[in-house]
XYZ file of C-alpha atoms in Angstrom:
782
model
C 0.000 0.000 0.000
C 1.298 3.448 -0.921
C 1.895 5.824 1.993
C 1.225 8.987 -0.002
C -1.508 9.995 -2.451
C -0.983 12.688 -5.109
C -4.172 13.984 -6.761
C -4.061 15.844 -10.098
C -6.818 16.888 -12.571
C -6.073 14.701 -15.573
C -4.998 11.091 -16.225
C -2.342 12.257 -18.715
C -0.767 14.511 -16.098
C -0.958 11.656 -13.541
C 0.814 9.272 -15.917
C 3.703 11.709 -16.504
C 4.150 12.557 -12.795
C 4.031 8.893 -11.760
C 7.257 8.294 -13.723
C 9.171 10.693 -11.444
C 7.899 9.384 -8.085
C 8.845 6.217 -6.254
C 6.739 3.301 -5.056
C 5.668 5.239 -1.950
C 3.448 7.497 -4.076
C 0.186 6.735 -5.831
C -0.937 9.363 -8.375
C -4.704 9.638 -8.955
C -6.827 11.893 -11.168
C -9.929 13.931 -10.259
C -10.817 14.380 -13.958
C -11.267 18.138 -13.484
C -13.701 19.551 -10.900
C -15.350 16.938 -8.692
C -18.151 19.278 -7.671
C -19.806 22.416 -9.028
C -22.983 24.488 -8.853
C -26.137 22.592 -9.783
C -26.481 22.599 -13.548
C -30.156 23.595 -13.874
C -30.649 25.523 -10.641
C -29.532 28.976 -9.450
C -27.557 27.443 -6.545
C -26.626 30.812 -5.006
C -28.035 31.777 -1.601
C -28.181 35.539 -2.070
C -29.669 36.115 1.392
C -26.747 34.387 3.129
C -23.681 36.120 1.720
C -24.057 34.597 -1.759
C -23.189 31.155 -0.427
C -22.758 28.731 -3.379
C -24.589 25.403 -3.198
C -22.121 22.860 -4.560
C -23.020 19.292 -5.537
C -21.089 16.257 -6.754
C -22.499 15.329 -10.211
C -23.887 11.810 -10.599
C -21.082 10.784 -12.985
C -18.415 11.788 -10.398
C -19.855 9.977 -7.344
C -18.014 6.691 -8.002
C -14.737 8.573 -8.498
C -15.258 10.518 -5.257
C -15.773 7.225 -3.400
C -12.511 5.841 -4.838
C -10.587 9.005 -3.896
C -12.092 8.964 -0.372
C -11.136 5.327 0.133
C -7.569 5.881 -1.084
C -7.015 9.050 0.956
C -8.498 7.644 4.171
C -5.627 5.167 4.522
C -2.857 7.441 3.202
C -0.148 8.911 5.376
C -0.088 12.142 3.349
C -2.336 13.590 0.638
C -0.781 16.024 -1.850
C -3.146 18.136 -3.958
C -1.243 18.851 -7.184
C -3.803 20.531 -9.457
C -2.701 23.374 -11.771
C -1.130 26.470 -10.242
C -3.781 29.022 -11.344
C -7.031 30.023 -9.591
C -9.001 27.244 -11.245
C -6.441 24.697 -10.041
C -6.521 26.144 -6.529
C -10.336 25.843 -6.512
C -10.091 22.186 -7.635
C -7.716 21.500 -4.725
C -10.117 23.188 -2.259
C -13.130 21.269 -3.590
C -11.160 18.013 -3.176
C -10.234 18.969 0.394
C -13.857 19.773 1.285
C -15.575 16.914 -0.567
C -13.189 14.151 0.511
C -13.255 15.351 4.103
C -9.461 15.707 4.231
C -7.574 16.889 7.317
C -5.192 19.827 7.386
C -2.525 17.942 9.354
C -1.840 15.410 6.567
C -3.010 17.323 3.470
C -0.750 19.732 1.573
C -0.864 21.686 -1.657
C 2.027 21.401 -4.100
C 2.472 23.493 -7.264
C 4.801 23.428 -10.259
C 4.752 25.145 -13.634
C 6.431 22.332 -15.547
C 6.170 18.559 -15.275
C 9.824 17.565 -14.976
C 11.512 15.429 -12.316
C 13.358 18.450 -10.911
C 10.171 20.534 -10.677
C 8.120 17.742 -9.076
C 10.779 16.859 -6.476
C 11.237 20.557 -5.693
C 7.446 20.919 -5.204
C 7.474 17.965 -2.776
C 10.141 19.748 -0.715
C 8.057 22.959 -0.613
C 4.441 22.065 0.160
C 2.006 24.767 1.327
C -1.581 25.184 2.476
C -4.445 25.863 0.062
C -4.532 29.579 -0.793
C -8.111 30.584 0.057
C -7.626 34.021 -1.538
C -7.111 32.347 -4.933
C -10.075 30.054 -4.238
C -12.306 33.027 -3.397
C -11.243 34.851 -6.578
C -12.359 31.808 -8.574
C -15.589 31.544 -6.551
C -16.308 35.221 -7.177
C -16.001 34.746 -10.944
C -18.125 31.594 -10.893
C -20.882 33.095 -8.726
C -21.017 36.420 -10.571
C -21.228 34.669 -13.941
C -23.973 32.353 -12.612
C -25.991 35.379 -11.384
C -25.715 37.117 -14.771
C -26.579 33.965 -16.721
C -29.532 32.864 -14.604
C -31.137 36.295 -14.230
C -30.684 37.612 -17.795
C -31.290 34.432 -19.827
C -35.019 34.044 -18.924
C -35.634 37.614 -20.121
C -34.029 36.729 -23.469
C -36.319 33.672 -23.717
C -39.404 35.873 -23.361
C -38.269 38.894 -25.353
C -36.215 37.350 -28.167
C -36.259 33.551 -28.562
C -36.392 30.462 -26.301
C -33.197 28.683 -25.216
C -30.955 31.768 -25.487
C -28.407 32.592 -22.810
C -26.241 35.514 -21.713
C -22.816 35.636 -20.126
C -20.743 38.471 -18.726
C -17.519 38.147 -20.744
C -19.145 36.332 -23.696
C -21.661 39.165 -24.207
C -18.858 41.735 -24.308
C -16.999 39.637 -26.900
C -20.163 39.473 -29.035
C -20.564 43.239 -28.708
C -17.046 43.798 -30.076
C -17.879 41.680 -33.138
C -21.308 43.291 -33.675
C -19.899 46.812 -33.328
C -17.146 46.010 -35.832
C -19.670 44.564 -38.337
C -21.791 47.724 -38.114
C -18.701 49.863 -38.485
C -17.942 47.929 -41.686
C -21.540 48.211 -42.969
C -21.526 51.958 -42.348
C -18.074 52.525 -43.819
C -17.919 54.852 -46.807
C -14.776 54.366 -48.841
C -12.942 57.452 -50.135
C -11.043 57.366 -53.395
C -7.649 58.863 -54.200
C -4.988 58.331 -56.854
C -1.708 56.594 -56.030
C 1.139 57.322 -58.442
C 3.867 54.775 -59.208
C 6.769 55.209 -61.598
C 9.228 52.874 -63.307
C 12.442 54.714 -64.255
C 15.337 53.622 -66.487
C 18.799 54.289 -65.047
C 21.598 55.889 -67.106
C 22.907 52.451 -68.219
C 19.760 52.138 -70.344
C 18.561 48.784 -68.924
C 18.363 48.831 -65.105
C 14.937 49.717 -63.714
C 14.002 51.571 -60.522
C 10.458 51.462 -59.128
C 9.329 54.360 -56.943
C 6.157 55.744 -55.366
C 5.087 59.398 -55.270
C 5.173 60.902 -51.778
C 1.570 62.140 -52.006
C -1.808 61.051 -53.358
C -4.204 63.046 -55.491
C -7.803 63.395 -54.391
C -9.373 62.951 -57.836
C -8.805 62.094 -61.494
C -8.457 65.749 -62.500
C -5.481 66.333 -60.170
C -3.825 63.031 -61.147
C -4.236 63.770 -64.865
C -2.773 67.266 -64.431
C 0.289 65.817 -62.684
C 0.880 63.262 -65.475
C 0.638 66.103 -68.012
C 3.430 67.887 -66.122
C 5.494 64.664 -66.086
C 5.428 64.538 -69.901
C 7.968 67.374 -70.092
C 9.794 66.931 -66.768
C 13.363 65.946 -66.102
C 13.841 63.289 -63.428
C 17.068 62.838 -61.492
C 18.409 61.288 -58.303
C 18.161 63.993 -55.665
C 19.297 62.027 -52.620
C 20.498 58.576 -51.554
C 20.187 57.932 -47.796
C 21.460 54.819 -46.067
C 20.512 54.145 -42.480
C 21.422 51.173 -40.292
C 18.491 49.799 -38.286
C 18.021 47.035 -35.760
C 15.092 44.734 -35.110
C 14.609 42.983 -31.796
C 12.922 39.622 -31.222
C 9.441 39.278 -29.732
C 9.247 38.176 -26.062
C 8.488 34.537 -25.186
C 4.888 33.366 -25.413
C 2.071 34.169 -23.037
C -1.280 32.414 -23.476
C -2.711 35.154 -25.691
C 0.379 35.631 -27.882
C 0.651 31.852 -28.393
C -3.005 31.731 -29.459
C -2.469 34.630 -31.877
C 0.754 33.329 -33.411
C -0.543 29.747 -33.730
C -3.547 31.148 -35.625
C -1.372 33.227 -37.961
C 1.402 30.708 -38.596
C -0.345 27.333 -38.187
C -4.022 28.160 -38.833
C -5.073 26.762 -35.433
C -8.229 27.971 -33.723
C -7.845 29.402 -30.222
C -9.420 26.343 -28.551
C -7.374 23.971 -30.745
C -4.159 25.703 -29.632
C -5.098 25.303 -25.968
C -6.012 21.616 -26.335
C -2.665 20.865 -28.010
C -0.735 23.009 -25.507
C -2.445 21.157 -22.635
C -1.241 17.834 -24.082
C 2.311 19.189 -24.437
C 2.261 20.402 -20.823
C 0.853 17.169 -19.415
C 3.441 15.187 -21.391
C 6.198 17.246 -19.762
C 7.298 19.065 -22.943
C 6.387 22.686 -22.102
C 5.735 24.834 -19.036
C 2.201 25.680 -17.866
C 0.189 27.058 -20.814
C -2.141 29.484 -18.982
C 0.028 32.463 -18.126
C 0.298 36.194 -18.752
C 3.963 36.349 -17.743
C 6.912 36.837 -20.119
C 9.462 36.021 -17.415
C 11.981 33.204 -17.934
C 13.714 31.398 -15.077
C 17.474 31.627 -14.633
C 17.701 27.926 -15.516
C 15.835 28.517 -18.799
C 18.064 31.510 -19.609
C 21.233 29.477 -19.027
C 19.981 26.528 -21.073
C 18.968 28.896 -23.908
C 22.450 30.411 -23.931
C 24.019 26.941 -24.227
C 21.686 25.955 -27.079
C 22.341 29.195 -29.018
C 26.138 29.285 -28.633
C 26.503 25.607 -29.539
C 24.240 25.819 -32.608
C 24.948 29.337 -33.921
C 27.969 30.798 -32.106
C 28.563 33.499 -29.464
C 27.717 36.434 -31.747
C 24.124 35.192 -32.026
C 23.533 35.329 -28.260
C 22.196 38.279 -26.234
C 20.823 37.938 -22.708
C 17.327 39.428 -22.428
C 15.165 39.581 -19.305
C 11.566 40.402 -20.043
C 9.159 41.850 -17.501
C 5.396 41.350 -17.429
C 3.493 44.590 -18.058
C 0.002 43.414 -17.066
C -0.936 44.376 -13.521
C -2.284 41.765 -11.142
C -1.172 38.910 -13.366
C -2.695 35.900 -11.696
C -0.314 33.437 -13.359
C 2.861 35.511 -12.998
C 5.307 32.621 -12.888
C 6.937 31.970 -16.246
C 6.284 32.364 -19.932
C 5.385 29.330 -22.061
C 8.634 27.633 -23.006
C 10.059 24.148 -23.603
C 10.965 22.312 -20.399
C 14.237 21.180 -21.992
C 15.944 23.813 -24.161
C 18.273 21.102 -25.493
C 15.343 19.339 -27.203
C 14.384 21.039 -30.505
C 12.107 18.115 -31.404
C 9.613 15.896 -29.577
C 7.617 12.760 -30.263
C 3.893 13.294 -30.841
C 1.371 13.857 -33.602
C 1.885 16.422 -36.386
C -0.036 19.213 -34.617
C 1.816 18.725 -31.347
C 5.160 18.833 -33.181
C 4.207 22.032 -35.025
C 3.107 23.875 -31.882
C 6.156 22.702 -29.945
C 8.421 23.849 -32.795
C 6.766 27.291 -32.642
C 7.286 27.533 -28.865
C 10.866 26.279 -29.081
C 11.901 28.717 -31.815
C 10.184 31.676 -30.155
C 11.961 30.933 -26.852
C 15.362 30.508 -28.487
C 14.871 33.641 -30.635
C 14.048 35.850 -27.641
C 17.598 35.249 -26.321
C 19.315 35.942 -29.640
C 21.023 39.047 -30.975
C 19.199 41.825 -32.799
C 18.920 41.543 -36.554
C 20.920 44.269 -38.294
C 19.633 45.785 -41.511
C 20.493 48.635 -43.831
C 17.615 50.719 -45.120
C 18.229 52.650 -48.315
C 15.936 55.503 -49.398
C 16.302 57.019 -52.880
C 14.598 60.335 -53.615
C 13.839 61.264 -57.259
C 13.081 64.900 -58.121
C 10.237 65.828 -60.486
C 11.623 68.715 -62.511
C 11.671 71.825 -60.337
C 8.574 70.874 -58.333
C 9.192 71.024 -54.593
C 6.131 69.215 -53.203
C 6.184 66.049 -55.289
C 9.060 63.552 -55.001
C 9.261 59.906 -56.012
C 10.589 57.653 -53.225
C 12.137 54.185 -53.552
C 13.055 52.281 -50.405
C 14.416 48.869 -49.607
C 16.071 46.923 -46.825
C 18.825 44.368 -46.833
C 19.821 42.164 -43.884
C 23.475 42.643 -42.931
C 23.293 40.297 -39.909
C 20.304 38.020 -39.477
C 20.538 37.565 -35.690
C 17.283 36.140 -34.297
C 15.783 36.099 -37.819
C 17.990 33.073 -38.437
C 15.508 31.153 -36.262
C 12.205 32.972 -36.080
C 10.214 36.041 -37.102
C 6.841 37.007 -35.630
C 3.995 37.075 -38.153
C 2.201 40.409 -38.606
C -1.549 40.843 -38.108
C -3.645 40.897 -41.271
C -4.544 44.538 -40.680
C -0.967 45.708 -40.070
C 1.835 46.275 -42.529
C 4.848 44.016 -42.519
C 7.609 46.397 -41.553
C 10.370 44.276 -43.003
C 10.801 45.539 -46.579
C 12.897 43.190 -48.602
C 14.782 43.962 -51.753
C 18.079 45.397 -52.832
C 17.879 48.693 -54.716
C 20.175 49.248 -57.732
C 23.296 51.371 -57.145
C 22.710 55.040 -58.060
C 24.481 58.375 -57.562
C 23.201 61.846 -56.755
C 22.484 63.758 -59.946
C 21.904 60.681 -62.131
C 19.422 61.553 -64.883
C 16.541 59.100 -65.271
C 14.239 58.422 -68.183
C 10.612 57.349 -67.744
C 9.491 53.912 -68.787
C 6.011 54.265 -67.313
C 4.105 56.291 -64.738
C 0.689 55.094 -63.536
C -1.928 56.907 -61.438
C -4.254 54.250 -60.027
C -7.498 54.943 -58.222
C -7.262 53.429 -54.734
C -9.737 53.389 -51.874
C -9.553 53.726 -48.115
C -9.925 50.338 -46.459
C -12.705 49.453 -44.059
C -11.787 48.144 -40.605
C -10.889 44.431 -40.668
C -13.251 41.825 -39.241
C -12.008 39.982 -36.192
C -10.277 36.641 -36.394
C -10.194 34.518 -33.247
C -6.599 35.655 -32.701
C -7.271 39.372 -33.160
C -10.317 39.129 -30.860
C -8.101 37.639 -28.124
C -5.674 40.521 -28.670
C -8.491 43.090 -28.364
C -9.911 41.465 -25.199
C -6.434 41.528 -23.687
C -5.992 45.207 -24.633
C -9.272 46.066 -22.899
C -8.329 44.054 -19.802
C -11.294 41.715 -20.286
C -10.836 38.073 -19.341
C -7.679 36.250 -18.318
C -5.466 33.536 -19.884
C -7.816 30.806 -18.688
C -10.944 32.460 -20.171
C -10.001 33.506 -23.732
C -10.508 30.123 -25.421
C -13.743 29.169 -23.564
C -15.212 32.612 -24.275
C -14.610 32.397 -28.024
C -15.835 28.801 -28.157
C -18.997 29.633 -26.186
C -20.140 32.509 -28.425
C -19.798 30.186 -31.430
C -21.564 27.279 -29.711
C -24.468 29.589 -28.874
C -24.573 30.659 -32.542
C -24.242 34.354 -31.702
C -21.136 34.353 -33.868
C -19.950 32.108 -36.696
C -16.489 31.678 -38.110
C -16.913 31.883 -41.849
C -16.287 33.571 -45.174
C -17.738 36.721 -46.675
C -17.948 37.067 -50.435
C -16.490 40.179 -51.987
C -18.195 42.550 -54.421
C -17.102 43.872 -57.798
C -15.663 47.380 -57.804
C -14.513 49.517 -60.713
C -11.351 51.563 -60.536
C -9.669 53.942 -62.933
C -6.057 53.942 -64.135
C -4.148 56.658 -65.971
C -0.903 55.547 -67.656
C 1.840 57.774 -69.041
C 3.963 55.858 -71.539
C 6.034 57.127 -74.463
C 4.675 60.619 -73.963
C 1.011 59.581 -74.173
C -1.602 59.292 -71.416
C -4.161 56.480 -71.652
C -7.304 56.314 -69.543
C -8.686 52.832 -68.728
C -11.236 51.360 -66.328
C -10.696 48.039 -64.576
C -12.590 45.735 -62.216
C -11.519 44.152 -58.938
C -13.179 42.174 -56.147
C -13.132 43.881 -52.769
C -14.287 42.962 -49.277
C -13.577 39.215 -49.462
C -12.984 37.672 -46.053
C -11.985 34.137 -45.065
C -12.222 32.492 -41.651
C -13.449 35.620 -39.872
C -15.844 36.023 -36.936
C -19.247 37.168 -38.207
C -22.215 38.051 -35.984
C -25.431 36.144 -36.679
C -28.825 37.846 -36.699
C -29.590 36.296 -33.309
C -26.256 37.567 -31.985
C -27.026 41.105 -33.177
C -30.554 41.111 -31.741
C -29.402 39.761 -28.356
C -26.546 42.292 -28.307
C -28.906 45.202 -29.011
C -31.284 44.078 -26.275
C -28.472 43.755 -23.722
C -26.929 47.115 -24.709
C -30.336 48.782 -24.266
C -31.307 47.252 -20.916
C -27.981 46.085 -19.435
C -25.560 48.720 -20.651
C -23.348 48.368 -17.554
C -22.860 44.621 -18.123
C -21.687 45.246 -21.687
C -19.580 48.257 -20.792
C -15.930 47.503 -21.534
C -14.635 49.454 -18.519
C -17.087 47.762 -16.160
C -16.023 44.292 -17.309
C -12.325 45.206 -17.036
C -12.865 46.647 -13.536
C -14.557 43.409 -12.426
C -11.412 41.539 -13.538
C -9.298 43.931 -11.441
C -11.531 43.248 -8.438
C -10.973 39.503 -8.928
C -7.223 40.216 -8.904
C -7.584 42.209 -5.663
C -9.530 39.318 -4.089
C -6.709 36.935 -5.132
C -4.221 39.215 -3.341
C -6.293 38.998 -0.136
C -7.094 42.713 -0.143
C -10.844 42.443 -0.765
C -13.643 40.159 0.444
C -15.335 38.392 -2.439
C -18.799 38.611 -0.856
C -18.529 42.429 -0.715
C -17.844 42.481 -4.459
C -20.921 40.286 -5.039
C -23.055 42.495 -2.812
C -21.991 45.694 -4.586
C -22.633 44.129 -7.982
C -25.982 42.553 -7.111
C -27.428 45.730 -5.577
C -26.990 47.472 -8.938
C -27.624 44.519 -11.214
C -30.812 42.987 -9.765
C -32.940 46.186 -10.042
C -31.801 46.435 -13.685
C -33.043 42.877 -14.276
C -36.434 43.692 -12.738
C -36.747 46.859 -14.831
C -35.875 45.031 -18.071
C -38.280 42.209 -17.262
C -41.222 44.585 -16.787
C -40.732 46.474 -20.068
C -43.525 45.853 -22.562
C -42.838 46.358 -26.259
C -45.289 46.569 -29.171
C -43.077 44.425 -31.400
C -40.813 41.494 -30.640
C -37.218 42.502 -29.891
C -35.218 42.681 -33.100
C -38.275 42.998 -35.358
C -37.818 45.524 -38.170
C -40.384 46.840 -40.625
C -38.757 46.999 -44.058
C -41.692 48.522 -45.970
C -45.123 47.923 -47.488
C -45.973 45.217 -50.020
C -47.190 47.169 -53.139
C -49.570 44.350 -54.150
C -51.431 43.793 -50.882
C -50.669 46.991 -49.009
C -49.590 44.877 -46.005
C -46.552 45.740 -43.882
C -43.442 43.601 -44.302
C -41.243 42.694 -41.315
C -38.067 40.752 -40.650
C -37.379 39.203 -37.247
C -36.015 36.195 -35.346
C -38.269 33.155 -35.638
C -38.163 29.796 -33.934
C -35.575 28.408 -36.379
C -33.739 31.626 -37.196
C -34.283 34.839 -39.179
C -37.594 35.060 -41.076
C -39.633 37.555 -43.097
C -43.296 38.233 -42.281
C -45.933 39.617 -44.661
C -48.905 41.178 -42.877
C -49.975 41.193 -39.238
C -52.344 38.941 -37.312
C -55.791 40.422 -36.707
C -56.110 40.537 -32.917
C -59.921 40.900 -33.169
C -60.607 38.074 -35.616
C -58.084 35.262 -35.131
C -60.250 32.748 -37.025
C -59.975 34.596 -40.334
C -57.208 32.838 -42.275
C -57.064 35.669 -44.829
C -55.804 37.996 -42.087
C -53.069 35.645 -40.916
C -49.524 36.709 -41.802
C -47.354 34.600 -44.113
C -43.713 33.766 -43.425
C -40.549 33.028 -45.414
C -37.046 32.051 -44.277
C -34.137 34.318 -45.088
C -31.384 32.837 -47.239
C -27.843 32.262 -46.041
C -25.924 35.516 -46.309
C -29.027 37.665 -45.822
C -29.374 39.626 -42.597
C -32.436 41.150 -40.950
C -30.339 44.267 -40.434
C -29.423 44.921 -44.076
C -32.014 43.087 -46.231
C -34.104 45.356 -48.481
C -37.855 45.326 -49.219
C -37.165 44.134 -52.776
C -35.087 41.185 -51.513
C -37.737 40.262 -48.934
C -40.592 40.298 -51.480
C -38.637 37.854 -53.675
C -38.637 35.412 -50.752
C -42.463 35.373 -50.794
C -42.417 34.288 -54.442
C -41.095 30.968 -53.152
C -41.690 28.086 -53.399
C -42.078 28.413 -57.166
C -42.470 25.932 -60.011
C -39.285 25.923 -62.061
C -40.325 23.409 -64.728
C -40.479 19.656 -65.356
C -38.065 16.760 -65.669
C -38.988 13.240 -66.716
C -42.693 13.984 -66.190
C -42.276 15.301 -62.615
C -42.621 18.892 -61.438
C -39.554 20.788 -60.176
C -40.181 23.230 -57.307
C -37.600 25.656 -55.825
C -37.896 27.036 -52.298
C -36.197 27.835 -48.995
C -36.549 25.527 -46.008
C -35.214 25.310 -42.495
C -31.883 24.021 -43.787
C -31.547 26.455 -46.707
C -32.472 26.693 -50.418
C -33.639 23.494 -52.152
C -35.352 22.037 -55.206
C -38.057 19.418 -54.676
C -38.396 16.678 -57.263
C -40.228 13.357 -57.099
C -40.491 13.558 -53.318
C -36.768 14.283 -52.898
C -35.164 17.488 -51.589
C -31.935 18.540 -53.274
C -29.831 21.399 -51.774
C -29.189 24.377 -54.055
C -25.464 25.325 -54.016
C -24.205 28.780 -52.965
C -23.682 30.063 -56.503
C -27.360 29.528 -57.440
C -30.473 31.307 -56.145
C -33.877 29.612 -55.646
C -35.601 32.760 -56.937
C -33.732 32.668 -60.262
C -32.604 29.058 -60.761
C -33.536 27.828 -64.253
C -35.047 24.528 -65.408
C -31.725 23.542 -67.011
C -29.739 24.280 -63.818
C -32.289 22.353 -61.732
C -32.149 19.391 -64.127
C -28.344 19.270 -63.765
C -28.682 19.105 -59.963
C -31.341 16.338 -60.236
C -29.155 14.255 -62.576
C -26.184 14.630 -60.234
C -28.353 13.472 -57.325
C -29.601 10.419 -59.273
C -26.038 9.513 -60.312
C -24.854 9.813 -56.713
C -27.660 7.550 -55.494
C -26.879 5.008 -58.197
C -23.202 5.011 -57.171
C -24.298 4.511 -53.580
C -26.481 1.528 -54.401
C -24.536 -1.708 -55.059
C -27.397 -4.254 -54.982
C -31.183 -4.257 -54.585
C -33.505 -7.280 -54.286
C -36.990 -7.390 -55.836
C -38.086 -10.147 -53.432
C -37.207 -7.973 -50.405
C -37.113 -4.216 -51.224
C -36.051 -3.370 -47.652
C -32.763 -5.195 -48.146
C -29.975 -3.199 -49.872
C -26.214 -3.387 -50.292
C -24.905 0.198 -50.192
C -21.657 2.134 -50.508
C -20.990 4.105 -47.316
C -18.427 6.461 -45.908
C -16.423 3.560 -44.469
C -17.059 1.094 -47.302
C -19.874 -1.252 -48.435
C -22.522 -2.381 -45.922
C -25.977 -3.999 -45.753
C -28.983 -1.812 -44.872
C -32.104 -3.569 -43.606
C -35.108 -2.160 -41.731
C -33.295 0.945 -40.489
C -30.167 -0.921 -39.337
C -26.713 -1.268 -40.880
C -24.634 -4.467 -40.979
C -20.924 -4.884 -41.692
C -19.945 -7.085 -44.661
C -17.144 -9.600 -43.956
C -13.795 -8.730 -45.577
C -13.680 -11.939 -47.636
C -17.143 -11.279 -49.189
C -17.644 -9.500 -52.538
C -20.448 -6.908 -51.987
C -21.465 -7.015 -55.684
C -21.874 -10.806 -55.656
C -23.982 -11.049 -52.474
C -27.333 -12.835 -52.862
C -30.436 -12.167 -50.760
C -29.699 -15.362 -48.828
C -26.089 -14.236 -48.206
C -27.343 -10.946 -46.765
C -29.818 -12.690 -44.473
C -27.057 -15.007 -43.211
C -24.740 -12.055 -42.487
C -27.532 -10.335 -40.531
C -28.367 -13.534 -38.618
C -24.712 -14.028 -37.661
C -24.122 -10.409 -36.602
C -24.029 -10.279 -32.780
C -26.075 -7.626 -31.011
C -24.105 -4.654 -29.717
C -23.636 -4.707 -25.917
C -25.835 -1.621 -25.547
C -28.568 -3.183 -27.665
C -28.502 -6.395 -25.590
C -28.909 -4.394 -22.410
C -31.818 -2.433 -23.832
C -33.544 -5.671 -24.903
C -33.027 -7.154 -21.454
C -34.519 -4.059 -19.785
C -37.622 -4.244 -21.950
C -38.295 -7.780 -20.702
């Protein structure tokens, strides 16, 4: 029997730790929290200091019994959950639920799972930090109050089954506000002038950009007219040495951002992979807002750099965390062993580890040294306008030899590459071509998951442990989707001066295309507007950031968590009561888009039971039996929004379903259903692809879709039997199988699916054993 019990949150972590401890230790897992607030009840006793009512979920009761039994006979119990507030709360819940005693129960913490770190933690046990526990309780209780008091109002005012959350609602607001900023953006045009000059040798080219833009075509044309008779010469050549420094080591948010930019990982995907790397002992703890590195890590980094690249590539750097009240201020995310550039694991784990390793090594490397050259070209005797050519060359790569941080999509990459041709002051240049191209101011960029994390961090909203769950939650609730936005055609003008002549041409381009961006749904926008109207303090960025600061103060032991709850609730609860009592003529989010010219009835768009819908007419409150007075409804198509859809677009929806034509003697009907646009043919529903519209789809286009569907079904069907129509041999996702009376049966590997007879199929079914679950269900029915 082991004398000591170590309890951690996850089996993977337990397995790694067990390797470093001797036979006197047994490592067990709590599989996360072993108790929590009741799932479908408020579970907060407001009248008694906001006391939480915790319960052990049914699925954890057996585990709790096992942990109790093991700990009751142990000499010492060590609670080794993660070192952040959530981990501290898990340790406290274990202590309380298992009925542990203070004299033989200790808390141990470590930020990396290595033998040295674990043995050091065993030498330095401590008591559970109740300040950290109370900070976690404060967050949990406050979020439960907001969710349970606001959500029922949303059910009544907007749509059933909706929910609200403190941080999640603020994240949705950021995305909604940005979408409206984009919708309201008016682009301004100007003309950008670029020139290609020929150097005195007659063959070398120099590209340069004018140092100003012209506001319209008239100004740009006038400048090109001047250029026809101008002399161009090199006015100045400036060379300037510059240095670039490496980015600091990763925090949670910067890892999430860089993994999105470089590897295409979602925020939650990054955290899942990082958790595996941590639990396997490859990296330090992955929820941190510290950029500090331990002396051991600094020394190991120096060894790795000098051995691999030489002394000149090494520079000691000590980074300091800027964020105040950092709850996880221990160490940045780094490899546990700086001598290990590679690990074993799956492809994603290797990629993320490689990113962390290179970033850590790079932060201790020398600055990159570059030389920036700027060439100024004069335009005759004009003083205002100059053509500028600039380029950078790397004279010493430094940290760039290993790693360079990726820029955000909405920021310019400051590293200009390219070597400019050698020139001298006074060199006369001839013009090959000068173009004045109409360009437009760019709208603000939509958020990616990574840029949203960055913005939340800037505003002081959330903490390392909350970024990923927040972004996942708003998508799960369908307030936000991660998707693409199609661009629109835009015309632009170009003036070209070549061989003394100016040509004027118009061109087309696609603008506004977005991929993998966070887009608010109609439901998200309606819920946001309701919350902004009636709960403006909850969605106020400063309020949410101040709440986070109060949690930090609680964690420092300088503030009682119940006082924070009391102060919040005294303001919040009256707001809930006021919002609940408000009566509105229309449903929240309903918008009248106009009047139907044919019937004279009003036309609305709003949130229906299954999503955004259009409504023609209003119900007669006096005569509800008159069907003629009942409104008619139509679903909006994907890409249409209740906020921007026009009357003309809505009226086209009411023309559906419509008869498109005939095929093989059967009628073809196009319409929009709960799952999107479709054509109905011979009792079958066939989805209409994105590039076609149910209001305009032709008979020929519909026929093509029908034929494709028939071909697909024929490919799927391997064998049918006239004697038993319910028996089929089909092609499935995982290979051929037998389908019979709603059940699927696996075909033996040595059988040829095409050669199976009806009798063969019946034998296979007869010899297929029932699944264990099915046998149990049958037994219960008896």
